[in-house]
Coordinates of C-alpha atoms and ligand atoms in Angstrom, one line a residue:
Chain A
M1 CA -16.2 10.0 40.6
P2 CA -15.4 8.8 37.4
N3 CA -12.0 7.2 37.5
K4 CA -9.5 6.8 34.4
Q5 CA -11.5 3.0 33.5
E6 CA -14.1 5.6 31.7
I7 CA -11.1 6.9 29.0
K8 CA -11.2 4.0 26.4
R9 CA -8.2 3.3 24.4
Q10 CA -8.7 4.8 20.6
I11 CA -9.3 1.7 18.2
S12 CA -7.4 1.7 14.9
L13 CA -9.2 1.9 11.8
P14 CA -9.2 -0.6 8.8
L15 CA -6.8 0.1 6.2
S16 CA -9.6 0.4 3.8
K17 CA -10.3 3.8 5.7
A18 CA -6.7 5.0 4.9
V19 CA -6.8 3.5 1.4
E20 CA -10.3 5.6 0.8
I21 CA -8.9 8.9 2.5
A22 CA -5.3 8.6 0.7
W23 CA -6.9 8.0 -2.4
K24 CA -9.1 11.2 -2.3
S25 CA -6.1 13.1 -1.2
I26 CA -4.0 12.3 -4.1
R27 CA -6.3 12.6 -6.7
L28 CA -6.4 16.2 -5.8
R29 CA -3.3 16.8 -5.6
L30 CA -1.7 14.8 -8.4
S31 CA -1.8 17.5 -10.7
R32 CA -0.8 20.3 -8.3
S33 CA 2.1 17.8 -7.1
M34 CA 2.8 17.6 -11.2
L35 CA 6.6 18.4 -10.1
V36 CA 6.9 15.6 -7.8
T37 CA 4.8 12.8 -10.3
S38 CA 7.5 13.7 -13.2
A39 CA 10.7 13.7 -11.3
I40 CA 9.2 9.8 -10.3
V41 CA 8.2 9.3 -14.0
L42 CA 11.2 10.5 -15.1
A43 CA 13.6 8.6 -13.1
L44 CA 11.8 5.3 -13.7
A45 CA 11.4 6.0 -17.5
F46 CA 15.2 6.2 -17.0
L47 CA 15.1 2.8 -15.7
C48 CA 13.2 1.2 -17.6
S49 CA 14.7 2.5 -21.0
I50 CA 17.8 1.4 -20.0
L51 CA 16.7 -2.1 -18.8
T52 CA 14.6 -2.2 -22.0
T53 CA 17.4 -1.3 -24.1
E54 CA 19.8 -4.0 -23.1
T55 CA 16.9 -6.5 -23.1
L56 CA 16.7 -5.3 -27.3
I57 CA 20.3 -5.0 -27.9
N58 CA 20.5 -9.0 -26.0
G59 CA 17.9 -10.0 -28.5
M60 CA 19.9 -8.5 -31.6
R61 CA 22.6 -10.2 -30.6
Q62 CA 21.3 -13.0 -29.8
W63 CA 19.9 -13.3 -33.2
I64 CA 23.0 -12.5 -34.7
Q65 CA 24.3 -15.7 -33.0
N66 CA 21.2 -17.8 -33.9
T67 CA 20.1 -17.3 -37.2
P68 CA 23.3 -19.0 -39.0
Q69 CA 22.0 -22.1 -37.6
T70 CA 18.6 -21.8 -38.3
P71 CA 17.2 -24.6 -40.8
E72 CA 15.7 -21.4 -43.0
Y73 CA 19.5 -20.0 -43.0
Q74 CA 20.8 -23.3 -44.4
R75 CA 18.2 -23.5 -46.9
L76 CA 19.0 -19.8 -48.5
K77 CA 22.2 -21.0 -48.3
Q78 CA 21.6 -23.8 -50.8
V79 CA 19.4 -21.4 -52.9
R80 CA 22.1 -19.2 -53.1
D81 CA 24.3 -22.0 -54.2
K82 CA 21.7 -23.0 -56.7
L83 CA 21.4 -20.2 -58.3
D84 CA 24.9 -19.3 -57.9
A85 CA 25.3 -22.8 -60.5
D86 CA 22.2 -21.9 -62.5
L87 CA 23.8 -18.4 -63.0
K88 CA 27.4 -19.8 -64.2
A89 CA 25.7 -22.1 -66.6
L90 CA 23.3 -19.6 -68.1
E91 CA 26.4 -17.2 -69.0
A92 CA 28.2 -20.1 -70.0
E93 CA 25.6 -20.9 -72.9
I94 CA 25.3 -17.1 -73.6
R95 CA 29.1 -16.9 -73.9
R96 CA 29.2 -19.8 -76.4
V97 CA 26.0 -19.2 -78.6
A98 CA 28.0 -15.5 -78.9
Q99 CA 30.6 -17.1 -80.3
Y100 CA 29.2 -18.5 -83.4
T101 CA 27.1 -15.8 -84.0
K102 CA 27.2 -14.4 -87.4
A103 CA 26.9 -10.7 -88.2
P104 CA 23.5 -9.5 -88.6
P105 CA 22.1 -9.0 -92.1
A106 CA 21.6 -5.2 -93.3
D107 CA 18.4 -5.2 -93.0
A108 CA 17.3 -6.8 -89.5
K109 CA 15.8 -4.6 -87.1
P110 CA 18.6 -3.9 -84.6
F111 CA 17.6 -5.3 -81.0
D112 CA 16.3 -2.4 -78.6
V113 CA 17.1 -3.0 -75.0
Q114 CA 15.7 0.4 -74.1
Q115 CA 12.2 -0.8 -75.1
T116 CA 13.0 -4.4 -74.5
F117 CA 13.7 -3.7 -70.7
D118 CA 11.6 -0.7 -69.4
G119 CA 13.9 1.5 -70.5
Q120 CA 16.9 0.1 -68.8
T121 CA 20.5 0.1 -70.8
W122 CA 22.6 -2.4 -70.3
E123 CA 24.5 -0.4 -68.1
D124 CA 21.4 -0.3 -65.5
I125 CA 20.9 -3.6 -65.9
R126 CA 24.3 -4.8 -64.7
E127 CA 24.2 -2.3 -61.9
R128 CA 21.1 -3.7 -60.9
I129 CA 21.7 -7.0 -60.8
A130 CA 25.2 -6.4 -58.9
R131 CA 27.0 -8.5 -61.4
P132 CA 29.2 -8.5 -64.5
L133 CA 27.6 -9.2 -67.7
P134 CA 28.6 -12.4 -69.7
I135 CA 29.5 -10.6 -72.6
S136 CA 29.9 -6.8 -73.3
P137 CA 26.7 -4.6 -74.2
G138 CA 27.6 -4.9 -77.9
D139 CA 27.7 -8.3 -78.3
L140 CA 24.8 -9.0 -76.5
N141 CA 22.7 -6.4 -78.8
K142 CA 24.4 -8.4 -82.0
L143 CA 23.7 -11.7 -80.0
L144 CA 19.9 -10.7 -79.5
T145 CA 19.2 -9.2 -83.2
V146 CA 20.5 -12.2 -84.9
E147 CA 19.6 -14.8 -82.4
P148 CA 15.7 -13.5 -80.9
A149 CA 15.3 -17.0 -78.8
M150 CA 18.3 -16.3 -76.7
L151 CA 16.1 -13.4 -75.3
E152 CA 14.7 -16.0 -72.7
S153 CA 18.3 -16.6 -71.4
V154 CA 19.1 -13.4 -71.0
R155 CA 15.8 -12.5 -68.7
L156 CA 16.1 -15.5 -67.0
L157 CA 19.5 -14.7 -66.7
I158 CA 18.7 -11.1 -64.8
E159 CA 16.0 -12.6 -62.9
D160 CA 18.6 -15.5 -61.1
A161 CA 20.8 -12.5 -60.7
E162 CA 18.4 -10.3 -58.5
K163 CA 17.1 -13.1 -56.6
L164 CA 20.4 -14.1 -55.6
K165 CA 21.3 -11.0 -54.5
S166 CA 18.2 -10.6 -52.5
V167 CA 19.3 -14.0 -51.0
R168 CA 23.2 -13.0 -50.5
S169 CA 21.7 -9.9 -49.0
E170 CA 19.6 -11.7 -46.4
L171 CA 22.6 -14.3 -45.7
N172 CA 24.6 -10.9 -44.8
R173 CA 22.2 -9.4 -42.4
P174 CA 24.0 -10.9 -39.4
E175 CA 27.0 -9.4 -40.2
E176 CA 25.9 -6.9 -41.0
L177 CA 23.9 -5.7 -38.2
K178 CA 27.4 -7.0 -35.9
A179 CA 29.2 -4.5 -37.9
Q180 CA 26.2 -1.8 -37.1
M181 CA 26.4 -2.5 -33.5
S182 CA 30.3 -2.5 -33.1
S183 CA 30.3 0.7 -34.6
N184 CA 27.8 2.2 -32.3
G185 CA 30.2 1.3 -29.5
V186 CA 27.7 -2.0 -28.6
P187 CA 30.3 -4.8 -27.7
T188 CA 29.3 -8.2 -29.5
D189 CA 32.0 -10.0 -28.0
P190 CA 31.6 -12.2 -24.8
D191 CA 34.4 -11.0 -23.0
E192 CA 32.8 -7.4 -23.9
I193 CA 29.6 -7.7 -23.2
E194 CA 30.6 -9.0 -19.2
G195 CA 32.2 -5.9 -19.0
N196 CA 29.7 -3.9 -21.0
K197 CA 26.9 -5.7 -17.9
I198 CA 28.9 -3.9 -15.2
Q199 CA 28.9 -0.3 -16.6
T200 CA 24.8 -1.0 -17.1
R201 CA 24.9 -1.9 -13.8
W202 CA 26.4 1.2 -12.4
V203 CA 24.0 3.2 -14.6
I204 CA 21.0 1.2 -13.2
G205 CA 21.7 1.9 -9.9
L206 CA 22.3 5.8 -10.4
A207 CA 19.1 5.5 -11.7
L208 CA 17.4 4.2 -8.6
L209 CA 19.6 6.7 -6.2
V210 CA 18.0 9.5 -8.3
A211 CA 14.4 8.5 -8.2
F212 CA 14.5 7.4 -4.1
V213 CA 15.9 10.7 -3.7
G214 CA 13.2 12.3 -5.7
I215 CA 10.6 10.5 -4.0
L216 CA 12.0 10.9 -0.3
N217 CA 12.3 14.5 -1.5
A218 CA 8.5 14.8 -2.9
M219 CA 7.4 13.0 0.4
L220 CA 9.3 15.4 2.7
M221 CA 7.9 18.8 1.1
S222 CA 4.4 16.6 0.9
V223 CA 4.4 16.5 5.1
T224 CA 6.1 19.8 5.4
E225 CA 3.0 21.5 3.1
R226 CA 0.6 19.6 5.2
F227 CA 2.1 20.3 9.0
R228 CA -1.7 22.0 9.6
E229 CA -3.8 18.8 8.3
I230 CA -1.8 16.3 9.9
G231 CA -2.1 18.1 13.4
T232 CA -5.7 18.4 12.7
M233 CA -6.1 14.9 12.1
K234 CA -4.4 14.0 15.6
C235 CA -6.7 16.3 16.9
L236 CA -9.8 14.7 15.9
G237 CA -8.4 11.5 16.7
A238 CA -5.9 10.1 14.6
L239 CA -3.5 7.5 15.4
N240 CA 0.0 7.9 14.8
G241 CA -0.3 4.9 12.9
F242 CA -3.0 6.3 10.5
I243 CA -1.1 8.9 9.5
V244 CA 1.8 6.4 8.6
K245 CA -0.4 4.4 6.4
L246 CA -1.7 7.6 5.1
F247 CA 1.2 8.9 3.8
L248 CA 2.7 5.6 2.6
L249 CA -0.4 5.1 0.5
E250 CA -0.2 8.2 -0.8
S251 CA 3.2 7.7 -1.9
L252 CA 2.1 4.3 -3.3
F253 CA -0.7 5.9 -5.4
Q254 CA 1.6 8.7 -6.9
G255 CA 4.7 6.3 -7.3
T256 CA 2.2 3.9 -8.9
V257 CA 0.8 6.2 -11.6
G258 CA 4.5 8.0 -11.7
T259 CA 6.0 4.5 -12.5
L260 CA 3.6 3.7 -14.8
L261 CA 3.4 6.9 -17.1
G262 CA 7.8 6.6 -16.6
I263 CA 7.0 3.1 -17.8
L264 CA 5.8 3.9 -21.0
L265 CA 8.0 6.6 -21.4
G266 CA 10.7 4.5 -21.3
L267 CA 9.9 2.2 -23.6
V268 CA 8.9 4.3 -26.6
V269 CA 12.3 6.2 -25.8
S270 CA 14.2 3.0 -26.0
F271 CA 12.0 1.1 -29.0
G272 CA 12.6 4.5 -30.7
M273 CA 16.2 4.8 -29.9
A274 CA 16.5 1.3 -31.1
S275 CA 14.6 1.6 -34.2
L276 CA 16.7 5.0 -35.0
S277 CA 19.8 3.0 -34.6
Y278 CA 19.1 -0.1 -36.3
G279 CA 15.9 0.5 -38.4
S280 CA 13.6 -3.0 -38.7
A281 CA 16.6 -5.1 -37.1
A282 CA 15.4 -3.8 -34.0
W283 CA 12.1 -5.4 -34.4
L284 CA 13.6 -8.8 -35.7
N285 CA 14.1 -10.5 -32.4
V286 CA 12.4 -8.5 -30.2
P287 CA 12.3 -10.9 -26.6
W288 CA 8.8 -9.6 -25.5
S289 CA 8.8 -11.9 -22.0
D290 CA 12.0 -9.9 -21.0
V291 CA 10.6 -6.5 -22.2
G292 CA 7.4 -7.8 -20.1
I293 CA 9.7 -8.6 -17.2
N294 CA 11.5 -5.4 -17.3
V295 CA 8.1 -3.6 -16.9
L296 CA 7.3 -5.5 -14.3
I297 CA 10.9 -5.0 -12.7
T298 CA 10.4 -1.5 -12.8
L299 CA 6.8 -1.3 -11.6
L300 CA 8.0 -3.3 -8.3
V301 CA 10.7 -0.7 -8.2
G302 CA 8.9 2.3 -8.5
M303 CA 5.9 1.0 -5.7
A304 CA 9.1 -0.4 -3.4
L305 CA 11.0 2.9 -3.9
S306 CA 7.5 5.4 -3.2
V307 CA 7.3 3.0 0.2
G308 CA 10.7 3.3 1.0
G309 CA 11.1 7.0 0.2
A310 CA 7.9 7.7 2.1
I311 CA 8.8 5.7 5.4
L312 CA 10.9 8.3 6.7
P313 CA 8.5 11.8 5.9
A314 CA 5.5 9.7 7.3
A315 CA 7.2 8.7 10.5
Q316 CA 8.0 12.2 11.3
A317 CA 4.2 13.6 10.0
A318 CA 3.1 10.9 12.6
R319 CA 5.5 12.0 15.5
M320 CA 4.8 15.4 15.1
H321 CA 2.4 17.5 18.0
P322 CA -0.9 18.3 17.1
I323 CA -0.4 21.6 18.5
E324 CA 1.4 22.3 15.0
A325 CA -2.2 22.4 13.9
M326 CA -3.4 25.6 16.4
R327 CA -0.6 27.2 15.5
V328 CA -1.1 30.4 14.1
E329 CA 1.4 31.1 11.3
A330 CA 1.8 35.3 10.6
Chain B
M1 CA -31.4 31.1 29.8
N2 CA -34.4 31.0 27.2
Q3 CA -33.9 27.7 26.8
T4 CA -36.4 25.1 27.4
Q5 CA -34.3 22.8 28.9
T6 CA -33.2 23.4 31.7
S7 CA -29.3 24.1 32.6
P8 CA -27.5 21.1 32.6
V9 CA -25.6 22.9 35.0
S10 CA -28.3 22.7 37.2
N11 CA -29.2 19.2 36.0
Q12 CA -25.9 17.9 37.6
P13 CA -26.9 15.8 40.7
T14 CA -25.0 17.7 43.2
E15 CA -22.6 13.9 44.2
L16 CA -21.3 14.0 40.6
A17 CA -20.6 18.3 40.3
E18 CA -17.1 17.2 39.5
Y19 CA -14.9 19.8 37.3
T20 CA -14.7 18.9 33.8
V21 CA -11.3 20.7 33.5
R22 CA -9.5 21.3 36.5
T23 CA -5.8 22.7 36.2
I24 CA -3.4 22.6 39.4
D25 CA -0.7 25.2 39.2
V26 CA 0.5 24.5 35.8
K27 CA 3.4 25.9 34.2
R28 CA 4.5 25.2 31.1
E29 CA 8.7 26.1 29.8
Y30 CA 9.7 26.7 26.2
K31 CA 13.5 26.0 26.1
M32 CA 14.9 27.9 22.9
G33 CA 18.8 27.6 23.3
T34 CA 20.4 29.1 26.1
E35 CA 17.1 31.1 26.8
T36 CA 14.2 29.8 28.7
V37 CA 10.3 31.2 27.1
R38 CA 8.4 30.5 30.9
A39 CA 4.8 30.5 29.1
L40 CA 2.6 29.6 32.0
K41 CA 3.7 30.4 34.9
G42 CA 1.1 28.7 37.6
V43 CA -2.5 28.4 36.4
S44 CA -5.1 26.9 38.4
V45 CA -8.4 26.9 37.2
S46 CA -11.8 25.2 38.2
I47 CA -14.2 24.8 35.1
E48 CA -17.6 23.1 35.8
R49 CA -19.5 21.0 33.3
G50 CA -21.5 23.1 30.8
E51 CA -20.1 26.2 31.7
Y52 CA -19.3 28.5 28.6
I53 CA -15.6 30.2 29.3
S54 CA -14.1 33.0 27.7
I55 CA -10.4 33.2 28.2
M56 CA -9.2 36.7 27.7
G57 CA -5.3 38.0 27.7
P58 CA -3.3 40.0 25.5
S59 CA -1.7 38.3 22.4
G60 CA 1.5 36.4 24.2
S61 CA -0.2 35.9 27.2
G62 CA -0.2 32.1 26.9
K63 CA -3.7 31.4 26.2
S64 CA -3.0 28.7 23.2
T65 CA -0.8 27.3 25.5
F66 CA -2.9 26.8 28.1
F67 CA -5.5 25.5 25.5
N68 CA -3.2 23.3 24.3
M69 CA -2.3 22.0 28.4
I70 CA -6.3 21.2 28.7
G71 CA -6.8 19.6 25.5
G72 CA -4.5 17.4 25.9
L73 CA -2.1 18.5 23.0
D74 CA 0.8 19.2 25.0
K75 CA 2.1 18.3 28.6
P76 CA 2.6 20.7 31.4
T77 CA 6.4 21.5 32.5
E78 CA 5.0 21.2 35.8
G79 CA 1.5 20.6 37.5
K80 CA -1.8 18.9 36.8
V81 CA -4.4 18.6 34.2
Y82 CA -7.5 16.7 35.0
I83 CA -10.1 16.0 32.0
D84 CA -13.2 14.6 34.1
E85 CA -10.8 14.1 36.9
V86 CA -8.6 12.2 35.1
D87 CA -5.0 13.1 35.0
I88 CA -4.3 13.2 31.9
A89 CA -0.1 12.9 32.3
Q90 CA -1.3 9.1 32.9
L91 CA -2.8 8.7 29.4
D92 CA -1.2 6.9 26.8
S93 CA -1.0 7.7 23.2
Y94 CA -4.2 5.7 22.4
E95 CA -6.3 6.9 25.3
L96 CA -5.5 10.4 24.2
A97 CA -6.6 9.9 21.0
W98 CA -9.5 8.4 22.1
M99 CA -10.3 11.6 24.0
R100 CA -9.1 14.5 21.5
C101 CA -11.6 11.9 19.6
R102 CA -14.6 11.7 21.6
K103 CA -14.1 14.1 24.9
I104 CA -12.9 17.2 23.4
G105 CA -13.9 19.1 19.9
Y106 CA -11.3 21.8 18.3
I107 CA -12.2 24.5 17.1
F108 CA -9.4 26.6 15.8
Q109 CA -8.6 30.2 14.2
T110 CA -7.8 29.2 10.9
F111 CA -10.6 26.7 10.7
N112 CA -8.8 23.6 9.5
L113 CA -10.4 21.8 7.5
I114 CA -9.3 18.9 5.4
P115 CA -8.9 21.0 1.9
V116 CA -9.2 17.5 -0.2
M117 CA -12.9 16.5 2.1
T118 CA -16.5 17.8 1.5
A119 CA -18.0 19.7 4.2
L120 CA -20.0 16.7 4.8
E121 CA -16.5 14.3 4.7
N122 CA -14.8 17.0 7.2
V123 CA -18.0 16.4 9.3
M124 CA -17.6 12.7 9.1
L125 CA -14.0 12.1 9.8
P126 CA -13.9 12.4 13.8
M127 CA -16.8 10.0 13.4
I128 CA -14.8 7.7 11.1
F129 CA -12.0 7.9 13.6
A130 CA -14.6 6.7 16.1
G131 CA -15.4 3.5 14.3
M132 CA -18.3 4.6 13.1
T133 CA -20.1 3.0 9.5
T134 CA -19.6 5.2 6.4
A135 CA -23.3 5.2 6.4
D136 CA -24.3 6.2 10.1
A137 CA -21.6 8.7 9.9
Q138 CA -23.0 10.3 7.0
D139 CA -26.4 10.6 8.6
K140 CA -25.4 12.0 11.4
A141 CA -23.0 14.0 9.8
M142 CA -25.7 15.6 7.6
E143 CA -28.0 15.9 10.8
I144 CA -25.5 18.3 12.7
L145 CA -24.8 20.4 9.3
K146 CA -28.4 20.9 9.6
R147 CA -27.6 22.2 12.9
V148 CA -25.6 25.0 11.4
D149 CA -27.6 25.6 8.6
L150 CA -24.9 23.9 6.0
Q151 CA -26.8 20.9 4.7
H152 CA -27.2 22.9 1.4
R153 CA -23.2 23.0 1.2
W154 CA -22.6 19.3 2.1
K155 CA -21.1 18.8 -1.0
N156 CA -18.8 22.2 -1.0
K157 CA -14.8 22.0 -0.4
P158 CA -13.4 24.4 2.3
T159 CA -12.3 26.6 -0.8
E160 CA -15.5 26.9 -2.2
M161 CA -16.9 28.3 0.9
S162 CA -16.8 31.6 3.1
G163 CA -14.8 31.6 6.4
G164 CA -18.0 32.0 8.1
Q165 CA -19.1 28.7 6.2
Q166 CA -15.8 26.9 7.1
Q167 CA -15.9 28.0 10.7
R168 CA -19.5 26.5 11.0
V169 CA -18.2 23.5 9.1
A170 CA -15.5 23.4 11.9
I171 CA -18.1 23.8 14.7
A172 CA -20.0 21.1 13.2
R173 CA -16.9 18.5 13.3
A174 CA -16.0 19.7 16.6
F175 CA -19.6 18.5 17.3
A176 CA -19.5 15.1 16.0
N177 CA -18.8 12.5 18.7
D178 CA -20.9 14.4 21.1
P179 CA -17.9 15.8 23.4
T180 CA -18.1 16.9 26.7
I181 CA -15.8 19.8 26.1
I182 CA -15.1 22.3 23.1
L183 CA -11.6 24.2 22.7
A184 CA -12.1 27.3 20.7
D185 CA -8.7 29.1 20.2
E186 CA -9.5 32.5 19.1
P187 CA -12.5 31.2 16.8
T188 CA -13.2 34.4 15.6
G189 CA -10.0 35.5 15.0
N190 CA -10.1 35.4 11.4
L191 CA -13.6 36.7 10.7
D192 CA -15.3 40.0 10.5
L193 CA -17.3 41.3 13.8
N194 CA -20.4 40.3 12.5
T195 CA -19.7 36.9 11.1
G196 CA -17.6 36.3 14.4
K197 CA -20.7 37.2 16.7
L198 CA -23.0 34.7 14.9
I199 CA -20.4 32.0 15.5
I200 CA -20.2 33.1 19.1
E201 CA -24.0 32.8 19.2
L202 CA -23.9 29.5 17.7
L203 CA -21.4 27.8 20.2
R204 CA -23.1 29.6 23.0
G205 CA -26.5 28.1 21.6
L206 CA -24.9 24.6 21.5
N207 CA -23.6 25.1 24.5
K208 CA -27.3 25.2 26.4
E209 CA -28.7 22.7 24.1
K210 CA -25.9 20.1 24.7
G211 CA -24.9 21.3 28.0
V212 CA -21.2 20.8 26.7
T213 CA -18.4 23.3 28.5
V214 CA -17.4 25.4 25.9
I215 CA -14.0 27.0 26.6
S216 CA -12.9 29.8 24.2
A217 CA -10.5 32.0 23.9
T218 CA -10.8 35.6 22.7
H219 CA -9.1 38.7 21.6
D220 CA -12.6 40.2 21.3
H221 CA -14.6 41.5 24.1
K222 CA -17.6 42.4 22.3
M223 CA -17.6 38.6 22.6
L224 CA -17.6 38.3 26.1
A225 CA -21.3 39.0 26.8
V226 CA -22.2 35.1 26.1
S227 CA -19.9 33.6 28.6
D228 CA -20.9 32.3 32.4
R229 CA -17.2 33.1 33.3
I230 CA -14.1 35.1 32.2
I231 CA -10.8 34.2 32.8
W232 CA -8.2 37.1 32.5
I233 CA -4.8 35.6 31.7
S234 CA -1.7 38.1 31.8
D235 CA 1.6 37.2 31.4
G236 CA 1.3 33.2 31.9
R237 CA -1.3 33.6 35.0
V238 CA -4.5 34.1 35.9
A239 CA -5.3 38.0 36.3
K240 CA -8.7 37.5 37.4
I241 CA -11.7 35.0 36.9
S242 CA -14.8 37.7 36.6
N243 CA -18.6 35.8 36.7
R244 CA -20.9 37.5 34.1
D245 CA -22.8 39.5 36.9
E246 CA -19.7 40.5 37.7
L247 CA -19.2 42.6 34.5
Q248 CA -20.9 45.3 32.5
I249 CA -20.0 45.3 29.0
E250 CA -19.7 48.0 26.6
E251 CA -18.4 48.7 23.8
G252 CA -15.0 48.9 23.7
H253 CA -14.9 49.1 27.6
I254 CA -15.3 46.1 29.8
Q255 CA -15.8 47.1 33.4
G256 CA -15.6 45.2 36.3
P257 CA -14.3 44.6 40.0
G258 CA -10.2 44.1 39.9
W259 CA -10.1 45.2 36.0
D260 CA -8.8 49.2 35.8
E261 CA -12.4 51.1 34.8
G262 CA -12.7 52.0 31.3
K263 CA -9.5 50.5 30.7
T264 CA -9.4 49.7 26.5
L265 CA -8.9 46.3 26.0
R266 CA -6.8 45.2 22.7
Ligands
ADP401 N1 6.6 26.6 20.9 C1 6.7 27.2 21.3 N2 8.5 27.5 21.9 C2 8.6 28.7 21.9 N3 8.1 29.3 22.6 C3 6.6 29.5 22.6 C4 6.0 28.4 22.1 N4 4.6 28.3 21.7 C5 4.3 30.0 22.3 N5 5.7 30.3 23.0 C6 5.7 31.2 23.7 O1 4.7 31.2 24.8 C7 4.0 32.4 24.9 C8 2.5 32.0 25.0 O2 2.6 32.2 23.6 P1 0.6 31.4 23.6 O3 0.5 30.9 24.3 O4 0.9 31.8 22.0 O5 0.2 33.3 23.3 P2 -1.4 33.6 22.9 O6 -2.1 32.2 22.6 O7 -1.9 34.4 24.2 O8 -1.0 34.8 22.2 C9 4.8 33.5 24.2 O9 5.8 34.2 24.2 C10 5.4 32.7 22.7 O10 6.4 33.5 22.0
MG402 MG1 -2.9 32.1 20.5

């Protein structure tokens, strides 16, 4: 008589088999479970954009702090001082010459400002260089009618004043950005930054919770949907461990795809928002390595959450009785 | 039997004429809150190797519950179930899985093919679970698909096949690891009459060819003609067991000793 020895123990399949089957399953289901995937995408996009926005703001803060110490900034300061001195000298010269200028002869052709400066009046020029003219427009006209050689000095004055204007605005940029950030409610003082960090952590925690619940719910749904399939697999000889692996891997695939999409969306949103708020200043000092770390963190978190969220449903699936497969629902 | 092979039953040396399935006073109760449903009230049957058994009985009589017992899918509340003379209550989960994988082939009313897999992949799955390499499993699965006349549909997903075709794939899958027992719970329940007949004939053919024991529950008495024995279950008990030669099967009627003359079965 045959005895119990005849019954052997079922072998455990290599992980690669589970990977193969899970991949097949998820490829087909991915589009169907778009709703689920989109929950993962949104949750991780939220996480990624919060992390990245924080990084971008830190980058800007650092830029505000570091820029005045750079040699370039120091050089610009010297350029500003030199231009300032040059301008003062030029203005003094123009005033001095104007003082001694006689009235123009009656037959002299009066100086035409608009013809000389591309249609601009002295008023326009004064606005352009953001600086008062050294003498009144009338006096300038008189001076240049009598002493055409002075036109060279006036041109130099305009040129230097324009340069000074751009150098000044360049030097002002850190202060301007700081003011802009403050007006957006982003703290720039060290104490305030600390408080803000705690707040950010809460928001990140919330994002993680949302992602976790989303994935847990998705996997529970996936298990309920597939009672029959799981039961059938068990009837065909699948071990509990295999079912667990199958679900964990499926969740991992789905989670990874969702997370990658989420990261993409998160980056677009955070860079887009920063660009809208600060224009090109947002791109002045992007800490790319930190952005890379954020991407990596989000990816790891997404993968960990998708596996973590699937453990419970997978265990539930594996514990299921194969008779579920036989049950005929009306 | 019109096969060139001799019946596997008579092939068995007498000293090895063990029962493939044997149940002793199997009872199964379901507790539903305070109520207890007694689905099986003591069933004892012995089924020999190579037999084709039909289990008949009205809906709710306990056929599926009985299937779950002898398929190792559920444990009896009381009583013993032996598969190849092994008490399955003593098996651990690994041994049970091994048995489900190699010894028993299951066929379901709802086909239960894995929706994301092709016909070929569905047939391969039990072989993969049994540790066969993909290449070997592919060859063998293709052979079996040929046997059920579906080799040309190997690439198709279940949704791309008719019910009859799906059930043929399911039969091919049940035979994947050369089981000794095929359990079919209302295999024709979701099929029209003619397709159902083809399925039953296919099962009968395989039963003779491979000497595999087939145990099939059916509502449809027209499917009983192929059976070696019929086990009538009613209200959780075996009402009677009839041999084929004791039966006289007619359209819509079954007549046999101990069964009401001319009683229409539904
Ligand atoms: N899981 C279960 N829980 C409670 N009652 C059940 C369960 N499965 C079957 N039953 C009950 O057991 C009886 C037999 O059911 P079943 O074996 O499915 O009958 P059949 O397959 O002959 O139609 C029925 O009364 C049914 O309601
Ligand atoms: Mg039933």
